[in-house]
Amino acid sequence: METNKKNPVSGFLVALIYVLYFAQFCCAVDTIRQGESVADGDSLVSENETFELGFFSPENSTFRYVGIWYKVDVKTVVWVANRDNPIPNKNGVLSIGVDGNLVVLNGNTSLVWSSNLTGLSSNTAAILRDTGNLVLSNTDTSKVHWQSFEHPTDTFLPGMRAPVSSLIGEFHIFRSWKSSNDPSLGNFTMGVDPNGGPQIIIWDRNMGRRWRSGQWNSVIFTGIPNMSDIASFLYGFKLSQADENRTQYFTYDPSNPSDLLRFRLTWDGREQQSRWDDDRKMWTIMQTQPDPVNICDLYNHCGNHATCDNFEAVKCSCLDGFRPKSPDQWSKGNWSGGCERRVELQCQRTNGSAGEDGFKGLKHVKLPDSSNLLLSAGNIDACETSCLGNCSCTAYAFISGIGCMTWEGDLIDLQHLDEAANLQFFYRVHRSELDGSRKISNIVIIIISVLGACFLVVTIWLLWRYKKKLRDSFRLGLPVVSSMPCCKDDDVAVSNKSKNKEFSADLSGGPVDILIDGSQVNEPELTVINFSSVAAATKNFSEANRLGHGGFGTVYKGELPGGQEIAVKRLSGQSGQGLEEFKNEIILIAKLQHRNLVRLLGCSIEGDEKMLIYEYMPNKSLDYILFDETKQAQLDWRTRFSIIEGIARGLLYLHRDSRLRIIHRDLKASNILLDVEMNPKISDFGMARIFGGNQNEAITIRVVGTYGYMSPEYAMEGLFSVKSDVYSFGVLLLEIVSGRRNTSFRSSDYTSLIAYAWSLWNEDKAMEMVDPSIRDSCSTTQVLKCIHIGMLCVQDSAMHRPTMAAVVLMLETETPTLPMPKQPTYTSMRSLMDAEYSMDIHETASSKDVTVTMVDGR
Ligand SMILES: *[C@@H]1O[C@H](CO)[C@@H](O)[C@H](O)[C@H]1NC(C)=O
Ligand SMILES: *[C@@H]1O[C@H](CO)[C@@H](O)[C@H](O)[C@H]1NC(C)=O
Ligand SMILES: *[C@@H]1O[C@H](CO)[C@@H](O)[C@H](O)[C@H]1NC(C)=O
Ligand SMILES: *[C@@H]1O[C@H](CO)[C@@H](O)[C@H](O)[C@H]1NC(C)=O
Ligand SMILES: *[C@@H]1O[C@H](CO)[C@@H](O)[C@H](O)[C@H]1NC(C)=O
Ligand SMILES: *[C@@H]1O[C@H](CO)[C@@H](O)[C@H](O)[C@H]1NC(C)=O
Ligand SMILES: *[C@@H]1O[C@H](CO)[C@@H](O)[C@H](O)[C@H]1NC(C)=O
Ligand SMILES: *[C@@H]1O[C@H](CO)[C@@H](O)[C@H](O)[C@H]1NC(C)=O
Ligand SMILES: *[C@@H]1O[C@H](CO)[C@@H](O)[C@H](O)[C@H]1NC(C)=O
Ligand SMILES: *[C@@H]1O[C@H](CO)[C@@H](O)[C@H](O)[C@H]1NC(C)=O
């Protein structure tokens, strides 16, 4: 006060000097050079102040350690240097020694810890990076000599790499603290077992394996109950490509770099994932493995050949066909002995003639441990055959993302997971253990199997086919045989056959089996409407009632006597074209019910006339409004966003929630119908395909779809999966935002809407692609989020596209942190034109989409 009054200038100077004086200390240093040191009490701080390096004492301890911790919070230590060699007082220093090594010295300047490298030049410096990595490198050449990320203690940070190498084998990269306040080496280690689909393992020094994550299927670890592919996608879990030393690395990389995430191996032997909650200023624990309340998570808790359940209480049960090894111990609840076979395998008795054994399936389980697991390519049938043919093979599984897995010897660490875990494996048992034949004596079995095997197989097969046909007819909710006019059982058989053809070797009967065996699916009630009343309703298919031309027929509006409006799709009569699609649509859509899928009300057939009857959509299809300059203003941003959400939910239902896993294959604006309230409904299932439970992709030799909406792998290789629908969805989303057809770019500077969107997005001008009629009234954040999601969906590589579950999550989250898209370089137009396919392009009357049917010459 007084100084100010007396002499403001000197007051200012004093302040300036203070500022300069403190500036020396305030602006943290992140580098330590030769001859410099960090004393106890000083610290290094990384560039953006995320991490700090210095001396610390754990809670309730007076020992001093050099460590790295997050600067944002209460000291959460992620790395410790002298963990086994604490300094008893505050006289320690961290410095770079004369030999260039990073060293920690105690008060008597004797060595407590060293980076311990030989042959270093003397000009080295250590820098604490913003990732939490302490890097010792040569100041002249920048060659990295040592980094803390390669010598971690108990914490796995983003950017760290956990090696996966069959040459190194099990690599125990992380080691726990001894106790919550003692960083010295504890009993537990964590690392990756590279064998099979690699798994994360926690080892206990006293007991060996303590926990395992289950095999990595290239998206998630299959044995972690709650690991979601969405989280995996958002947090960027990844197994890198193998380098020249055949080493791969597990890494993770949160899509939002300011997200603070860490995995820690806790002192009591659990892997714990936490995320920094900046609002509440605390770490939230996202998951803990092994789960402290689930004993079944502990390695092989029930012993070999037994499953562990924890649904109400912990319960161990032997696999079917096995019995407790020591029944008295087992009944006392000492499960460690596990189970053994009741009946020795036939192939073992006969030295390898393998055909006498069979397999039992087990669902929703953590797959057996991989110590004796072999991987191979092929499909599930080949997998079964190869396992059956080799007596040492005791189990097999076919898991998408991993392939065919076959086990030898004991089946170890089986745990029941919840229904969401879509995992199944098959284990070998003696044929007498298979259902129905248990009571028959072995001799009888041998006789029967030798004499009657062929006969039985043929008979069963015939019976099974016959039963299937009958069941089919009933499932459709229609009278059997003659009075089932829309879809006779013959038709189903035909479509079954042709599908097999189309799926080539990959899917022997798969899709139709699931459909017919669809016991979980509601039985559809298909009303059969006779031809004359349909003709009356549509004024004899008058031109005035004509709505447009769908994928495989003309669509008319009709009105039933009661006043109910309907849409009728009439299959273009004489040509056989469309018959397949017609059947496919009947079979499929009748089983699906969702507010974002169009509803099939009935069907009609008479002579050559085949018709499908749908609910009527007064607002026609999306392309009709969206691409018409006079109408597109009807679609304000809110409506468009709800249309996008609706389509995403409909698609998610097809892909996941309908339990049938259906790939639509022809998603486009003209296949999105709008009801009175502008709710979107996905229509036209003529090209849709059903996938089996574990199947992830299929190949077709007949590529059908719409030009501009086809994903690269589908257009070029005929490879389709849920991710090809995601691609089409991305294109559609960009169309809805921009109000422009993907194909309207043919003559412009850009080859496609995608190229156009990318270039604007890349220059931070994404708002310019928004339809001018809504640009001023829309929510910028929502629009940008949608464009961002659109860019993710149209990534060239199917792997980089999110699943529809992730898309829905991203759409519904206020401000999600999204991964950065890469530039999509493929545009379907260019590649299609370049490809040497014979193409059959026919421009349809009412829509400007070009439907492409390509037949690969191979
Ligand atoms: C530090 O933050 C700035 C601005 O937020 C950013 O541009 C820079 O990349 C960050 N540096 C590191 C190493 O993360
Ligand atoms: C430290 O000591 C207090 C009092 O003895 C105890 O309550 C607390 O749990 C201790 N903290 C740790 C990490 O051991
Ligand atoms: C330093 O040396 C003194 C005397 O040699 C010894 O008593 C003391 O324990 C030493 N301190 C450390 C930290 O080693
Ligand atoms: C340094 O390495 C040598 C051998 O490479 C080893 O014997 C010694 O124990 C190490 N010292 C420290 C402090 O790790
Ligand atoms: C570590 O193992 C030792 C025996 O080797 C045991 O006494 C100690 O309790 C174990 N510590 C923990 C945290 O399990
Ligand atoms: C899995 O999720 C459910 C519900 O979200 C939760 O109750 C359960 O504790 C979670 N289990 C684990 C192991 O995280
Ligand atoms: C491969 O191994 C050699 C010899 O151990 C090593 O020099 C090289 O740096 C390794 N390559 C990679 C990419 O790690
Ligand atoms: C549990 O059973 C195994 C044999 O199955 C036996 O070796 C072990 O001693 C038993 N443990 C206890 C605590 O009884
Ligand atoms: C099976 O092979 C073993 C050794 O390979 C042999 O000792 C045994 O006699 C064989 N048994 C039969 C039934 O061939
Ligand atoms: C059976 O499988 C084992 C390993 O699983 C393999 O070593 C052996 O060669 C196989 N035998 C035959 C006949 O394929």
Short mmCIF file of C-alpha atoms in Angstrom, two decimals, residues 228-230 649-662 722 803-806 808:
data_model
loop_
_atom_site.label_atom_id
_atom_site.label_comp_id
_atom_site.label_asym_id
_atom_site.label_seq_id
_atom_site.Cartn_x
_atom_site.Cartn_y
_atom_site.Cartn_z
CA SER A 228 -17.69 -54.07 -25.14
CA ASP A 229 -16.64 -53.58 -28.69
CA ILE A 230 -17.78 -49.97 -28.39
CA ARG A 649 -31.59 -48.18 -34.75
CA GLY A 650 -33.31 -50.19 -37.45
CA LEU A 651 -29.97 -51.33 -38.75
CA LEU A 652 -28.71 -52.16 -35.29
CA TYR A 653 -31.80 -54.30 -34.81
CA LEU A 654 -31.03 -56.16 -38.01
CA HIS A 655 -27.38 -56.64 -37.14
CA ARG A 656 -27.69 -57.56 -33.55
CA ASP A 657 -30.95 -57.36 -31.71
CA SER A 658 -33.14 -59.39 -34.00
CA ARG A 659 -30.99 -62.40 -33.06
CA LEU A 660 -30.83 -63.43 -36.68
CA ARG A 661 -28.03 -61.09 -37.70
CA ILE A 662 -29.19 -59.80 -41.03
CA VAL A 722 -22.31 -55.99 -41.13
CA THR A 803 -20.30 -51.26 -35.54
CA MET A 804 -23.89 -50.00 -35.61
CA ALA A 805 -23.93 -50.36 -31.84
CA ALA A 806 -21.07 -47.90 -31.64
CA VAL A 808 -26.00 -45.52 -32.10
#
